[in-house]
PDB file of C-alpha atoms and ligand atoms in Angstrom:
ATOM      1  CA  MET A 224      -8.459 -20.155  16.171  1.00 89.00           C
ATOM      2  CA  VAL A 225     -11.637 -18.783  17.693  1.00 93.00           C
ATOM      3  CA  ILE A 226     -11.732 -17.188  21.177  1.00 93.00           C
ATOM      4  CA  ASN A 227     -14.915 -17.033  23.108  1.00 92.00           C
ATOM      5  CA  MET A 228     -14.913 -13.533  24.590  1.00 90.00           C
ATOM      6  CA  SER A 229     -17.802 -14.181  26.882  1.00 88.00           C
ATOM      7  CA  GLU A 230     -15.433 -15.567  29.492  1.00 87.00           C
ATOM      8  CA  LEU A 231     -14.296 -11.975  30.037  1.00 89.00           C
ATOM      9  CA  PHE A 232     -17.786 -10.517  30.534  1.00 87.00           C
ATOM     10  CA  THR A 233     -18.301 -11.540  34.169  1.00 85.00           C
ATOM     11  CA  VAL A 234     -16.222  -8.634  35.681  1.00 84.00           C
ATOM     12  CA  ASP A 235     -15.334  -5.230  34.323  1.00 85.00           C
ATOM     13  CA  GLY A 236     -11.673  -4.793  33.809  1.00 87.00           C
ATOM     14  CA  THR A 237     -10.996  -8.483  33.364  1.00 90.00           C
ATOM     15  CA  VAL A 238      -7.756  -8.970  31.402  1.00 94.00           C
ATOM     16  CA  LYS A 239      -6.774 -12.228  29.664  1.00 95.00           C
ATOM     17  CA  THR A 240      -3.766 -13.001  27.739  1.00 96.00           C
ATOM     18  CA  TYR A 241      -3.604 -15.727  25.100  1.00 96.00           C
ATOM     19  CA  GLU A 242      -0.964 -17.262  22.897  1.00 97.00           C
ATOM     20  CA  VAL A 243      -2.632 -18.892  19.946  1.00 95.00           C
ATOM     21  CA  PRO A 244      -1.205 -20.492  16.798  1.00 95.00           C
ATOM     22  CA  LEU A 245      -1.917 -18.850  13.502  1.00 95.00           C
ATOM     23  CA  GLU A 246      -3.754 -21.441  11.462  1.00 95.00           C
ATOM     24  CA  MET A 247      -3.521 -19.994   7.951  1.00 95.00           C
ATOM     25  CA  SER A 248      -0.565 -21.049   5.791  1.00 96.00           C
ATOM     26  CA  GLU A 249      -1.160 -18.653   2.847  1.00 96.00           C
ATOM     27  CA  VAL A 250      -2.643 -15.276   2.151  1.00 95.00           C
ATOM     28  CA  ILE A 251      -4.770 -14.374  -0.814  1.00 92.00           C
ATOM     29  CA  TRP A 252      -4.231 -10.723  -1.663  1.00 88.00           C
ATOM     30  CA  LYS A 253      -5.339  -9.003  -4.890  1.00 88.00           C
ATOM     31  CA  ARG A 254      -6.255 -12.426  -6.230  1.00 90.00           C
ATOM     32  CA  LYS A 255      -2.754 -13.860  -5.744  1.00 91.00           C
ATOM     33  CA  LYS A 256      -1.684 -16.461  -3.226  1.00 94.00           C
ATOM     34  CA  TYR A 257       1.319 -15.882  -1.043  1.00 96.00           C
ATOM     35  CA  PRO A 258       2.616 -18.667   1.258  1.00 97.00           C
ATOM     36  CA  ILE A 259       3.409 -17.929   4.832  1.00 97.00           C
ATOM     37  CA  VAL A 260       6.775 -19.656   5.185  1.00 97.00           C
ATOM     38  CA  SER A 261       7.194 -19.081   8.935  1.00 97.00           C
ATOM     39  CA  LYS A 262       5.162 -17.762  11.782  1.00 96.00           C
ATOM     40  CA  GLN A 263       5.105 -17.215  15.531  1.00 96.00           C
ATOM     41  CA  PRO A 264       2.054 -17.733  17.718  1.00 96.00           C
ATOM     42  CA  VAL A 265      -0.212 -14.715  18.061  1.00 97.00           C
ATOM     43  CA  GLU A 266       0.152 -12.867  21.373  1.00 98.00           C
ATOM     44  CA  LEU A 267      -3.231 -11.460  22.395  1.00 97.00           C
ATOM     45  CA  ARG A 268      -4.322  -9.383  25.377  1.00 97.00           C
ATOM     46  CA  LEU A 269      -8.048  -8.790  25.821  1.00 96.00           C
ATOM     47  CA  THR A 270      -9.370  -6.316  28.312  1.00 95.00           C
ATOM     48  CA  HIS A 271     -13.058  -6.106  29.171  1.00 94.00           C
ATOM     49  CA  GLU A 272     -13.658  -2.364  29.544  1.00 92.00           C
ATOM     50  CA  GLY A 273     -17.220  -2.913  30.778  1.00 89.00           C
ATOM     51  CA  ASP A 274     -20.580  -3.311  28.959  1.00 88.00           C
ATOM     52  CA  ARG A 275     -19.149  -6.048  26.754  1.00 87.00           C
ATOM     53  CA  LYS A 276     -16.650  -3.693  25.045  1.00 91.00           C
ATOM     54  CA  ILE A 277     -13.326  -5.440  24.568  1.00 92.00           C
ATOM     55  CA  ALA A 278      -9.970  -3.771  23.906  1.00 95.00           C
ATOM     56  CA  ILE A 279      -7.660  -6.109  22.052  1.00 96.00           C
ATOM     57  CA  THR A 280      -3.919  -5.823  21.584  1.00 97.00           C
ATOM     58  CA  ALA A 281      -2.248  -8.334  19.248  1.00 97.00           C
ATOM     59  CA  LYS A 282       1.263  -9.084  18.182  1.00 98.00           C
ATOM     60  CA  VAL A 283       2.383 -11.512  15.552  1.00 97.00           C
ATOM     61  CA  SER A 284       5.479 -12.149  13.434  1.00 97.00           C
ATOM     62  CA  LEU A 285       5.376 -14.034  10.249  1.00 97.00           C
ATOM     63  CA  VAL A 286       7.256 -14.244   6.978  1.00 97.00           C
ATOM     64  CA  LEU A 287       5.519 -14.147   3.611  1.00 96.00           C
ATOM     65  CA  GLU A 288       7.010 -15.249   0.380  1.00 97.00           C
ATOM     66  CA  MET A 289       6.385 -12.935  -2.570  1.00 97.00           C
ATOM     67  CA  PRO A 290       7.867 -12.816  -6.090  1.00 96.00           C
ATOM     68  CA  CYS A 291      10.327 -10.047  -6.812  1.00 97.00           C
ATOM     69  CA  ASP A 292       8.610  -7.466  -8.982  1.00 95.00           C
ATOM     70  CA  ARG A 293      11.422  -7.438 -11.530  1.00 95.00           C
ATOM     71  CA  CYS A 294      12.888 -10.949 -11.711  1.00 95.00           C
ATOM     72  CA  LEU A 295      10.134 -13.062 -10.025  1.00 94.00           C
ATOM     73  CA  ASP A 296      12.589 -14.769  -7.641  1.00 95.00           C
ATOM     74  CA  SER A 297      11.008 -15.546  -4.292  1.00 96.00           C
ATOM     75  CA  VAL A 298      11.550 -12.853  -1.638  1.00 97.00           C
ATOM     76  CA  LYS A 299      11.034 -13.430   2.054  1.00 97.00           C
ATOM     77  CA  VAL A 300       8.953 -10.560   3.389  1.00 96.00           C
ATOM     78  CA  PRO A 301       8.957 -10.369   7.224  1.00 96.00           C
ATOM     79  CA  MET A 302       5.854  -8.863   8.811  1.00 96.00           C
ATOM     80  CA  ASP A 303       5.798  -7.784  12.411  1.00 96.00           C
ATOM     81  CA  LEU A 304       2.310  -6.753  13.345  1.00 96.00           C
ATOM     82  CA  ASP A 305       1.520  -5.003  16.571  1.00 96.00           C
ATOM     83  CA  PHE A 306      -1.985  -3.549  16.670  1.00 96.00           C
ATOM     84  CA  GLU A 307      -4.928  -2.682  18.723  1.00 95.00           C
ATOM     85  CA  ARG A 308      -8.631  -3.152  18.062  1.00 93.00           C
ATOM     86  CA  ASN A 309     -11.745  -2.255  19.947  1.00 90.00           C
ATOM     87  CA  VAL A 310     -14.726  -4.566  19.744  1.00 88.00           C
ATOM     88  CA  ASP A 311     -18.328  -4.051  20.842  1.00 85.00           C
ATOM     89  CA  ALA A 312     -19.649  -7.553  21.522  1.00 81.00           C
ATOM     90  CA  ASN A 313     -23.203  -6.169  21.846  1.00 80.00           C
ATOM     91  CA  ALA A 314     -23.529  -5.328  18.216  1.00 74.00           C
ATOM     92  CA  SER A 315     -25.468  -7.894  16.230  1.00 71.00           C
ATOM     93  CA  ALA A 316     -24.418  -9.054  12.796  1.00 67.00           C
ATOM     94  CA  GLU A 317     -27.282  -6.857  11.324  1.00 72.00           C
ATOM     95  CA  GLU A 318     -26.039  -3.790  13.189  1.00 74.00           C
ATOM     96  CA  ARG A 319     -22.513  -4.329  11.952  1.00 68.00           C
ATOM     97  CA  ILE A 320     -23.733  -4.473   8.363  1.00 68.00           C
ATOM     98  CA  ALA A 321     -25.916  -1.449   8.866  1.00 70.00           C
ATOM     99  CA  GLN A 322     -22.944   0.526  10.315  1.00 69.00           C
ATOM    100  CA  LEU A 323     -20.576  -0.811   7.554  1.00 61.00           C
ATOM    101  CA  ASP A 324     -18.520  -2.219  10.339  1.00 62.00           C
ATOM    102  CA  GLU A 325     -15.842  -4.225   8.733  1.00 65.00           C
ATOM    103  CA  GLN A 326     -15.042  -6.338  11.723  1.00 73.00           C
ATOM    104  CA  SER A 327     -15.986  -9.477   9.976  1.00 79.00           C
ATOM    105  CA  TYR A 328     -13.729 -11.478  12.353  1.00 89.00           C
ATOM    106  CA  ILE A 329     -16.280 -10.939  15.119  1.00 86.00           C
ATOM    107  CA  ASP A 330     -19.227 -13.220  15.290  1.00 83.00           C
ATOM    108  CA  GLY A 331     -21.341 -12.653  18.382  1.00 80.00           C
ATOM    109  CA  TYR A 332     -18.987 -13.247  21.305  1.00 86.00           C
ATOM    110  CA  HIS A 333     -16.436 -15.058  19.107  1.00 90.00           C
ATOM    111  CA  LEU A 334     -13.247 -13.603  17.943  1.00 93.00           C
ATOM    112  CA  ASP A 335     -11.615 -15.242  14.861  1.00 94.00           C
ATOM    113  CA  VAL A 336      -7.918 -14.590  15.504  1.00 95.00           C
ATOM    114  CA  ASP A 337      -6.847 -15.599  12.022  1.00 95.00           C
ATOM    115  CA  GLY A 338      -9.465 -13.332  10.488  1.00 93.00           C
ATOM    116  CA  MET A 339      -8.290 -10.354  12.621  1.00 94.00           C
ATOM    117  CA  VAL A 340      -4.695 -10.890  11.748  1.00 95.00           C
ATOM    118  CA  LEU A 341      -5.581 -11.214   8.060  1.00 93.00           C
ATOM    119  CA  ASP A 342      -7.555  -7.967   8.258  1.00 91.00           C
ATOM    120  CA  GLU A 343      -4.523  -6.196   9.737  1.00 93.00           C
ATOM    121  CA  MET A 344      -2.081  -7.742   7.217  1.00 93.00           C
ATOM    122  CA  MET A 345      -4.145  -6.398   4.316  1.00 89.00           C
ATOM    123  CA  THR A 346      -3.006  -2.861   5.199  1.00 89.00           C
ATOM    124  CA  ASP A 347       0.612  -3.882   5.579  1.00 89.00           C
ATOM    125  CA  ILE A 348       1.343  -6.125   2.622  1.00 93.00           C
ATOM    126  CA  PRO A 349       3.740  -4.207   0.373  1.00 92.00           C
ATOM    127  CA  ASP A 350       2.545  -3.606  -3.163  1.00 89.00           C
ATOM    128  CA  LYS A 351       5.826  -4.530  -4.671  1.00 92.00           C
ATOM    129  CA  VAL A 352       8.887  -6.228  -3.297  1.00 95.00           C
ATOM    130  CA  LEU A 353      12.341  -6.437  -4.870  1.00 96.00           C
ATOM    131  CA  CYS A 354      14.854  -9.246  -4.132  1.00 96.00           C
ATOM    132  CA  ARG A 355      17.387  -6.463  -3.794  1.00 95.00           C
ATOM    133  CA  GLU A 356      17.502  -2.716  -4.409  1.00 94.00           C
ATOM    134  CA  ASP A 357      19.559  -3.038  -7.645  1.00 95.00           C
ATOM    135  CA  CYS A 358      17.761  -6.193  -9.015  1.00 96.00           C
ATOM    136  CA  LYS A 359      18.573  -6.253 -12.694  1.00 95.00           C
ATOM    137  CA  GLY A 360      15.349  -8.107 -13.672  1.00 95.00           C
ATOM    138  CA  VAL A 361      15.032 -10.490 -16.513  1.00 94.00           C
ATOM    139  CA  CYS A 362      16.173  -9.936 -20.133  1.00 93.00           C
ATOM    140  CA  PRO A 363      13.072  -9.034 -22.173  1.00 91.00           C
ATOM    141  CA  LYS A 364      14.513 -10.874 -25.163  1.00 91.00           C
ATOM    142  CA  CYS A 365      15.656 -14.274 -23.811  1.00 93.00           C
ATOM    143  CA  GLY A 366      14.226 -14.247 -20.329  1.00 92.00           C
ATOM    144  CA  VAL A 367      17.365 -15.045 -18.302  1.00 94.00           C
ATOM    145  CA  ASN A 368      17.504 -13.682 -14.754  1.00 95.00           C
ATOM    146  CA  LEU A 369      20.181 -10.975 -15.176  1.00 95.00           C
ATOM    147  CA  ASN A 370      21.073 -11.183 -11.423  1.00 95.00           C
ATOM    148  CA  HIS A 371      22.389 -14.703 -12.004  1.00 93.00           C
ATOM    149  CA  GLN A 372      23.393 -14.701 -15.653  1.00 93.00           C
ATOM    150  CA  THR A 373      24.438 -12.493 -18.459  1.00 93.00           C
ATOM    151  CA  CYS A 374      23.334 -12.776 -22.068  1.00 93.00           C
ATOM    152  CA  ASN A 375      24.406 -11.241 -25.332  1.00 92.00           C
ATOM    153  CA  CYS A 376      21.087  -9.720 -26.348  1.00 91.00           C
ATOM    154  CA  ASP A 377      21.098  -6.133 -27.584  1.00 87.00           C
ATOM    155  CA  ARG A 378      18.562  -4.561 -25.181  1.00 78.00           C
ATOM    156  CA  THR A 379      19.053  -0.923 -26.038  1.00 75.00           C
ATOM    157  CA  GLU A 380      16.121  -0.825 -28.513  1.00 63.00           C
ATOM    158  CA  LEU A 381      13.786  -2.466 -25.978  1.00 56.00           C
ATOM    159  CA  ASP A 382      13.895  -0.116 -23.047  1.00 61.00           C
ATOM    160  CA  PRO A 383      10.598   1.805 -23.365  1.00 60.00           C
ATOM    161  CA  ARG A 384      11.975   4.725 -21.337  1.00 62.00           C
ATOM    162  CA  MET A 385      14.722   5.194 -23.870  1.00 59.00           C
ATOM    163  CA  SER A 386      12.226   5.240 -26.818  1.00 62.00           C
ATOM    164  CA  ILE A 387      10.142   7.896 -25.146  1.00 63.00           C
ATOM    165  CA  ILE A 388      13.155  10.074 -24.617  1.00 63.00           C
ATOM    166  CA  ARG A 389      14.154   9.562 -28.244  1.00 62.00           C
ATOM    167  CA  GLU A 390      10.633  10.575 -29.367  1.00 67.00           C
ATOM    168  CA  ILE A 391      10.741  13.735 -27.265  1.00 68.00           C
ATOM    169  CA  PHE A 392      14.084  14.599 -28.858  1.00 67.00           C
ATOM    170  CA  ALA A 393      12.703  13.973 -32.314  1.00 70.00           C
ATOM    171  CA  LYS A 394       9.717  16.231 -31.645  1.00 70.00           C
ATOM    172  CA  ASN A 395      11.753  19.040 -30.194  1.00 70.00           C
ATOM    173  CA  ASN A 396      14.052  18.969 -33.135  1.00 65.00           C
ATOM    174  CA  ARG A 397      11.061  19.247 -35.514  1.00 62.00           C
ATOM    175  CA  THR A 398       9.508  22.252 -33.800  1.00 51.00           C
ATOM    176  CA  ASP A 399      12.832  23.961 -33.527  1.00 49.00           C
ATOM    177  CA  SER A 400      13.616  23.840 -37.222  1.00 44.00           C
TER     178      SER A 400
HETATM  179 ZN1   ZN B 703      14.713  -9.476  -8.360  1.00 53.15          ZN
HETATM  180 ZN1   ZN B 704      18.891 -11.917 -23.252  1.00 53.15          ZN
END
């Protein structure tokens, strides 16, 4: 949803609060799509600090669904964002580009709420999620999810960490003798 900030400009110190729905239903991050499986409306508070400079505080809760890094099961990742931004509505698009201003969610007097939330999310999305701390992952031989099933594969030869340790042992033994 887009908010027209010019309605705040008439008086310095004008404060407006908004509760706006988040329109996006998925997030694309590092070229992967993650669905937003639940979300609360965005709570916004805009203060006109004078001279068309706006201080924004925003709060939003949502839940992303991301695959577990080890077993690929879906993991619900709650995100509670609570952040502040300062916007200078005087700056033209050209000036923003020249100043490497990354506030691409501002267009003239218009604030793109989804864009701003997305911008904030980018700094908060975890790189990796696990369905649980001790996720056992999938069997590299037969592919079963080892959290839900067991298999009879012999996996000792396949653990790369083990083979590195074996190599180090072999090397040390050679130099020692
Ligand atoms: Zn897992
Ligand atoms: Zn297996």
